[in-house]
CSV table of C-alpha atoms in Angstrom, one decimal:
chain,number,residue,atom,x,y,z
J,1,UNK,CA,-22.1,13.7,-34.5
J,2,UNK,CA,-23.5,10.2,-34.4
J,3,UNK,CA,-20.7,9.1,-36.3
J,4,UNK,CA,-18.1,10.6,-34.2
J,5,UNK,CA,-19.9,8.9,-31.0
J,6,UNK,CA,-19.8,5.6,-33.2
J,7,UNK,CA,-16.1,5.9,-33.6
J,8,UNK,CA,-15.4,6.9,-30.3
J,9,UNK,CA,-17.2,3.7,-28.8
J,10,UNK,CA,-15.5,1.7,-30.8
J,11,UNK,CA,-11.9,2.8,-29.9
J,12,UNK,CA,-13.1,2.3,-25.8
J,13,UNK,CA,-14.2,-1.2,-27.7
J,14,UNK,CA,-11.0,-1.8,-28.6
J,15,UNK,CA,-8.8,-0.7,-25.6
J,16,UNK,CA,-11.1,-2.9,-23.8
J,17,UNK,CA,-10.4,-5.8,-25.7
J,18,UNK,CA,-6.5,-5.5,-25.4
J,19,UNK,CA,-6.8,-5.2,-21.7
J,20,UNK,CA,-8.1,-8.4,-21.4
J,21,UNK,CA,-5.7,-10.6,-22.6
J,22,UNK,CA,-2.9,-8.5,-21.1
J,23,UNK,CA,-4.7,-9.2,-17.3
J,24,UNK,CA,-5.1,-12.4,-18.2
J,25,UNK,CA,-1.6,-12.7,-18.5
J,26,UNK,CA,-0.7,-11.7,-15.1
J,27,UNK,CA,0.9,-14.8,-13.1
J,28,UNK,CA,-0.6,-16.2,-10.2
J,29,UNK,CA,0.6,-16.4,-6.8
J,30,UNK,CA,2.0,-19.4,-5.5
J,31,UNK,CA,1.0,-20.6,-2.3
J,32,UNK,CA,1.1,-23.9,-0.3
J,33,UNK,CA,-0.9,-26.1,1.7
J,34,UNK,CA,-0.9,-29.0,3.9
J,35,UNK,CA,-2.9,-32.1,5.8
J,36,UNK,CA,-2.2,-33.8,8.6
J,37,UNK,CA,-2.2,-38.2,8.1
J,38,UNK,CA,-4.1,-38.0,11.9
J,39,UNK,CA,-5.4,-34.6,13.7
J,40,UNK,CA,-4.5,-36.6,16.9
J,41,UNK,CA,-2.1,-38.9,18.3
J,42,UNK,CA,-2.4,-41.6,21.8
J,43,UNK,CA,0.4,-42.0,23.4
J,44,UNK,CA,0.8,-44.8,26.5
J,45,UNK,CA,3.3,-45.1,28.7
J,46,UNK,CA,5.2,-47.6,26.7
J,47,UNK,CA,5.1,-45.1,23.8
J,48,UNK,CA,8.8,-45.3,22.3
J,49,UNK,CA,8.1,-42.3,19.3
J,50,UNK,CA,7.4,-42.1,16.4
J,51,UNK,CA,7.3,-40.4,12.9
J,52,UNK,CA,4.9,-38.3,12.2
J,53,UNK,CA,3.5,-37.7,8.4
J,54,UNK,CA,2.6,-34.5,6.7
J,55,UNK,CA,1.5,-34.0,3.0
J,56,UNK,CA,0.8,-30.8,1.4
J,57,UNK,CA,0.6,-29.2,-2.1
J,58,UNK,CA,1.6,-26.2,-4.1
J,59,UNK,CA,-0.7,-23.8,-5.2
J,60,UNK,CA,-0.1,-22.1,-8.7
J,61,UNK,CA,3.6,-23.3,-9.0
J,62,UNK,CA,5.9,-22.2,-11.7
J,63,UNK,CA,6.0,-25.6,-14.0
J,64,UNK,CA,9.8,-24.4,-14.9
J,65,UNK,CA,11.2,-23.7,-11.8
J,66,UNK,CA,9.9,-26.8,-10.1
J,67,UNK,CA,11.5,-28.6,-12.8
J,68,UNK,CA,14.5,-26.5,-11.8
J,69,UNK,CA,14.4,-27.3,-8.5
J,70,UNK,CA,14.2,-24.3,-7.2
J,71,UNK,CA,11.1,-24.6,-4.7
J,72,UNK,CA,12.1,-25.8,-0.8
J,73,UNK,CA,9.5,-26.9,1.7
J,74,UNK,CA,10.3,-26.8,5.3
J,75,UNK,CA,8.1,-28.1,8.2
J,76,UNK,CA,8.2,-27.3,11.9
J,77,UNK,CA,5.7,-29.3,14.0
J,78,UNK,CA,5.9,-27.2,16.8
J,79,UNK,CA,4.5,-27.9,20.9
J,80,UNK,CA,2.7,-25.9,22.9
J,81,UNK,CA,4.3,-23.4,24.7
J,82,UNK,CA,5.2,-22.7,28.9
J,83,UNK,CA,7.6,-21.6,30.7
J,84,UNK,CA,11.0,-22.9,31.6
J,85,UNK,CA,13.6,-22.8,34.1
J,86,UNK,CA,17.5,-23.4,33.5
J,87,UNK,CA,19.6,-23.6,36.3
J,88,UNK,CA,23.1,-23.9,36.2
J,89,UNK,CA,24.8,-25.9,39.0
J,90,UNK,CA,28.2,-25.6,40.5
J,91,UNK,CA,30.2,-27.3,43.0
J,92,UNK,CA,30.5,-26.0,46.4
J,93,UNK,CA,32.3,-27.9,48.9
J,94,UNK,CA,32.6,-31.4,46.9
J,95,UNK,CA,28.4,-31.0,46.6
J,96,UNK,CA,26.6,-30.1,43.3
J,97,UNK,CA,24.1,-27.5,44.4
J,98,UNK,CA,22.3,-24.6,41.9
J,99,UNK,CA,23.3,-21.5,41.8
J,100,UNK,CA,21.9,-19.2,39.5
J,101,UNK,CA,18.5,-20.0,37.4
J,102,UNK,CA,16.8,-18.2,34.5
J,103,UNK,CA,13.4,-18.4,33.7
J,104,UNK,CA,12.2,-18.4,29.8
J,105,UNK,CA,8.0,-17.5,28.8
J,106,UNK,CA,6.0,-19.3,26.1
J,107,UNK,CA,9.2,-21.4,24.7
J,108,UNK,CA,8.2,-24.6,22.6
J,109,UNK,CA,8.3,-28.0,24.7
J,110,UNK,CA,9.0,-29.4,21.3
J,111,UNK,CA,10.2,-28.1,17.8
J,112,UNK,CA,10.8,-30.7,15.3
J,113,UNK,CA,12.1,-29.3,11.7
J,114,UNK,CA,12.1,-31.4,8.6
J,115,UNK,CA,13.3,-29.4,5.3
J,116,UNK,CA,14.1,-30.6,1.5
J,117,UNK,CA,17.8,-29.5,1.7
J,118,UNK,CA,20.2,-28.3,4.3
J,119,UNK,CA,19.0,-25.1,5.8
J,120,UNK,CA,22.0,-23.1,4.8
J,121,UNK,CA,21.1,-24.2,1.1
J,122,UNK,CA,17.7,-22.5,1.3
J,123,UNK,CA,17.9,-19.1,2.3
J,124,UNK,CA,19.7,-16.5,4.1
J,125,UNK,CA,20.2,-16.7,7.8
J,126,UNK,CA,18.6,-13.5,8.4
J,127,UNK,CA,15.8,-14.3,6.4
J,128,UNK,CA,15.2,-17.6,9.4
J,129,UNK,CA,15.6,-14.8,11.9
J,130,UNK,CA,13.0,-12.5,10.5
J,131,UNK,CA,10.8,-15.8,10.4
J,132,UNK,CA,11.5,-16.9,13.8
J,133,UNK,CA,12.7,-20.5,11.7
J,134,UNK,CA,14.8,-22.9,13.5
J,135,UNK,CA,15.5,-24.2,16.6
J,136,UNK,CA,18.6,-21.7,17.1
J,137,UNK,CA,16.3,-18.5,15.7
J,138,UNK,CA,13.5,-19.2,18.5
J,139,UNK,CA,13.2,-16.1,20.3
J,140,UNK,CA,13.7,-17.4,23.9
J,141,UNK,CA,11.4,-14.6,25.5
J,142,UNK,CA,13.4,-13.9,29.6
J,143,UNK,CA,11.3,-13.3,32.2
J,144,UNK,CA,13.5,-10.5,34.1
J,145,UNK,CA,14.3,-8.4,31.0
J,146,UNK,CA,17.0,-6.6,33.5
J,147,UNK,CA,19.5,-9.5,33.3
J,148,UNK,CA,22.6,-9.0,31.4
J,149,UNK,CA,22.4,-10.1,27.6
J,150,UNK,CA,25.4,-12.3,28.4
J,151,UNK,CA,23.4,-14.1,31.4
J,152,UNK,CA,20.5,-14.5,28.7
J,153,UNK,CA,22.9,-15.3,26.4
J,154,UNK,CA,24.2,-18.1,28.1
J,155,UNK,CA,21.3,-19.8,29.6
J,156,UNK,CA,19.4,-19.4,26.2
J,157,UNK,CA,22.3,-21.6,24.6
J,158,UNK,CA,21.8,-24.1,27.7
J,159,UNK,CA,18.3,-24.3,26.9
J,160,UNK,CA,18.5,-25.5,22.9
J,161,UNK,CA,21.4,-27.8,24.1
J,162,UNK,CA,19.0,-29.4,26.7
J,163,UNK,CA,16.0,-29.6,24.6
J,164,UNK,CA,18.3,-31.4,21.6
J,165,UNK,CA,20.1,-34.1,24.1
J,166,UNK,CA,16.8,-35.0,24.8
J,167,UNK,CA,15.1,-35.4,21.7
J,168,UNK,CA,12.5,-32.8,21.8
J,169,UNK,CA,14.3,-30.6,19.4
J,170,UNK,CA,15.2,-32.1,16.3
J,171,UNK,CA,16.3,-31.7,13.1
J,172,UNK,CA,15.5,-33.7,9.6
J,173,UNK,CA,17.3,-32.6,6.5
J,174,UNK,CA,15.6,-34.2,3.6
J,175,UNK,CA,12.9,-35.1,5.2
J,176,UNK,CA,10.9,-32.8,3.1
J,177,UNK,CA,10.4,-34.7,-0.4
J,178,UNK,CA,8.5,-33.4,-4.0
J,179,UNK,CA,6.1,-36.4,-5.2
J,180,UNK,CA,5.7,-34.3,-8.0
J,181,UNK,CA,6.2,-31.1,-9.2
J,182,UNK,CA,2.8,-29.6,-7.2
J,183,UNK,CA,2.7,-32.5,-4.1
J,184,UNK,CA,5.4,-33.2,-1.0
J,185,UNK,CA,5.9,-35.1,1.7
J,186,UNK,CA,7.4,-34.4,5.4
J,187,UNK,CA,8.3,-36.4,7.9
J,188,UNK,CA,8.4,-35.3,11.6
J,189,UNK,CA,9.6,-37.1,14.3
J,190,UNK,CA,7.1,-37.2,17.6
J,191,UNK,CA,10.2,-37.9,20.7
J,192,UNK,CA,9.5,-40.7,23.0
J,193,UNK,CA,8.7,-38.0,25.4
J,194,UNK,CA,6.4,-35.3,23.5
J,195,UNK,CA,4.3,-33.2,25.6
J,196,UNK,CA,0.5,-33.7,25.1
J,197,UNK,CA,-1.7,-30.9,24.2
J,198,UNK,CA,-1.9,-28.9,21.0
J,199,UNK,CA,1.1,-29.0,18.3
J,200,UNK,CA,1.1,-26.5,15.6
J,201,UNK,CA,2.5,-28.0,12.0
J,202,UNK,CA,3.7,-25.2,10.3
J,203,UNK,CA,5.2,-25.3,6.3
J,204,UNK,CA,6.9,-22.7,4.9
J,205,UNK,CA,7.7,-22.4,0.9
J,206,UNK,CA,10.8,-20.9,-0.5
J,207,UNK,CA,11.4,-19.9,-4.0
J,208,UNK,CA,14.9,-19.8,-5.2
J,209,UNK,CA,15.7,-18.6,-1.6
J,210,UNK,CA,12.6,-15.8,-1.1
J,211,UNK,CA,10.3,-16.7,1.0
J,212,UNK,CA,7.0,-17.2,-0.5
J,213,UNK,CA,4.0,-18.5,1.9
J,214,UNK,CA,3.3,-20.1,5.3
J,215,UNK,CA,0.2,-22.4,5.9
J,216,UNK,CA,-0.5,-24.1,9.2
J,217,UNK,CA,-2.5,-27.0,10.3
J,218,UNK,CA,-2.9,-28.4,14.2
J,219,UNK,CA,-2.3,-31.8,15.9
J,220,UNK,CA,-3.7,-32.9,19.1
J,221,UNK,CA,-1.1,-35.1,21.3
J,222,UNK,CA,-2.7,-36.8,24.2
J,223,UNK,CA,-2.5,-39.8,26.3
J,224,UNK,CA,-4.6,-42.4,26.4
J,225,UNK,CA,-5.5,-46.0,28.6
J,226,UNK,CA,-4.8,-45.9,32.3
J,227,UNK,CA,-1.9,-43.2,31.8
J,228,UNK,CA,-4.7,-40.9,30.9
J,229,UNK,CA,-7.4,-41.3,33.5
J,230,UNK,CA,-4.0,-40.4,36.0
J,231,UNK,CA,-3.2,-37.5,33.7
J,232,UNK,CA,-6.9,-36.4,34.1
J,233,UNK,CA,-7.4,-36.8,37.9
J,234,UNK,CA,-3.9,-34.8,38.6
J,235,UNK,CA,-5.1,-32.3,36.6
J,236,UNK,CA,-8.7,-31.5,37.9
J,237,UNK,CA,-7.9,-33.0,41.9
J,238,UNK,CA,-4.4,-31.8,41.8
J,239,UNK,CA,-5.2,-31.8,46.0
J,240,UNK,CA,-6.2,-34.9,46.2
J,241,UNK,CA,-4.1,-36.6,43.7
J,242,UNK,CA,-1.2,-34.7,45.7
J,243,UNK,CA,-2.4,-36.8,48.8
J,244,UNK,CA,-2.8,-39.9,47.2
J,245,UNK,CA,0.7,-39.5,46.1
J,246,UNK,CA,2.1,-39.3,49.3
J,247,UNK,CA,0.5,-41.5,51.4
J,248,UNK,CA,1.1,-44.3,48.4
J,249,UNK,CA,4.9,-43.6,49.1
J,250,UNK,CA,4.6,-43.7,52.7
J,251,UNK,CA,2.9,-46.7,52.3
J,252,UNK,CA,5.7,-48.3,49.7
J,253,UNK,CA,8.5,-47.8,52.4
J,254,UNK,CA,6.9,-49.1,55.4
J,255,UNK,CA,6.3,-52.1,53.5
J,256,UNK,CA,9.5,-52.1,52.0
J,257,UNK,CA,10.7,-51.8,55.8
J,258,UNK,CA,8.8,-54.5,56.9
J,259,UNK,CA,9.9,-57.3,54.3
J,260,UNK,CA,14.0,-56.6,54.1
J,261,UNK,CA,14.0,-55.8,57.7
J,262,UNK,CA,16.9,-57.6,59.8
J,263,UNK,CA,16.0,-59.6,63.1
């Protein structure tokens, strides 16, 4: 009997052993990180842009397909959101005057994209959809659900166009770029007229077109100098500031009245 027991702990031994190797054999999961070069940016008034940098890392990354290639990075620094109004204007009797308006909730003042290779080259388009990745797959959320999809349609396409004639929604292909095989670089570019308050960086890896991981970091965008004490006292003596406001104009075009006045 002992014997048998002797024989039987060894064969539990030995299944034991052979497990161990085999789970140690078991791949890791990539994953991906990333640091900001600043957590905040001052902006003054005579603030003209500027680029933004963002390094990260992979995390357990297959030596052979990085040496393929076959790993994209993109970034999205990403603004805070609020609501928006489009209005469309047509002209009535010779005079430009708005007609109809939409209203959009929690849409990104700002959404700045920088990716290793043309989007297209990454992944599938429904695969930015799922992820909510790009400028033209941000859900634009409409306040009066009730509106014709062709009404939401439309203003939704008048609202990217707007937000990339100015700058705030941008687009950098390349601007992703492998150090190594393990370490990258993005650059972002901050529009001369980014919205303060809190920017989400965002990176999302892709392997051989499957998405992979997302990490996040944040960034603080504020002004700074005399621009923001005036920042500060409209937002906390909106009232007062309001007053101030007005009576400095009334002020400015009595005096203006007074020196190109004609005798």
């Amino acid at each position: 009997m002992r014997a048998r027991n002797t024989f039987a702990t060894a064969i539990v031994l030995s299944l034991l052993a052979a497990a161990v190797p085999a789970k140690a054999q078991v791949p890791l999961t990539e994953g991906i990180q990333i640091g900001l070069s600043t957590d905040n940016v001052s902006i003054t008034a005579g603030f003209s842009g500027a680029d933004l940098t963002i390094f990260g890392s992979l995390e357990n990354p297959d030596p052979l397909v990085a040496r393929q290639g076959r790993y994209d990075v993109i970034v999205v620094l990403e603004g805070p959101p609020k609501p928006v109004v489009v209005r469309r204007k047509d002209r009535v009797l010779g005079v430009w005057v708005n007609l109809d308006s939409e209203t959009f909730e929690n849409v990104p003042v700002s959404y700045s994209v920088a990716t290793t290779r043309p989007l297209q080259d990454i992944t599938e388009p429904n695969s930015y959809k799922q992820l909510s990745l790009g400028a033209s797959n941000l859900y634009m959320q409409p306040a009066d659900a009730g509106d014709s999809p062709a009404t939401i349609q439309e203003f939704t396409a008048a609202l990217r166009e707007r937000k990339s004639a100015t700058g705030l929604y941008s687009e950098n292909v390349g601007g992703v770029q492998f150090l190594s095989q393990n370490l990258f670089r993005a650059t972002v570019r901050l529009a001369p007229n980014v919205p303060v308050g809190t920017h989400k960086a965002r990176a999302f890896l892709f392997k051989s077109g499957l998405f992979i991981k997302e990490s996040s970091a944040q960034l603080e965008i504020r002004k700074s100098g005399f621009e923001q004490s005036i920042f500060r006292v409209a937002h906390n003596y909106s009232f007062l500031y309001g007053v101030f406001a007005i009576s400095l104009a009334m002020l400015t075009g009595w005096l203006g009245r007074l020196i190109f006045r004609r005798d």
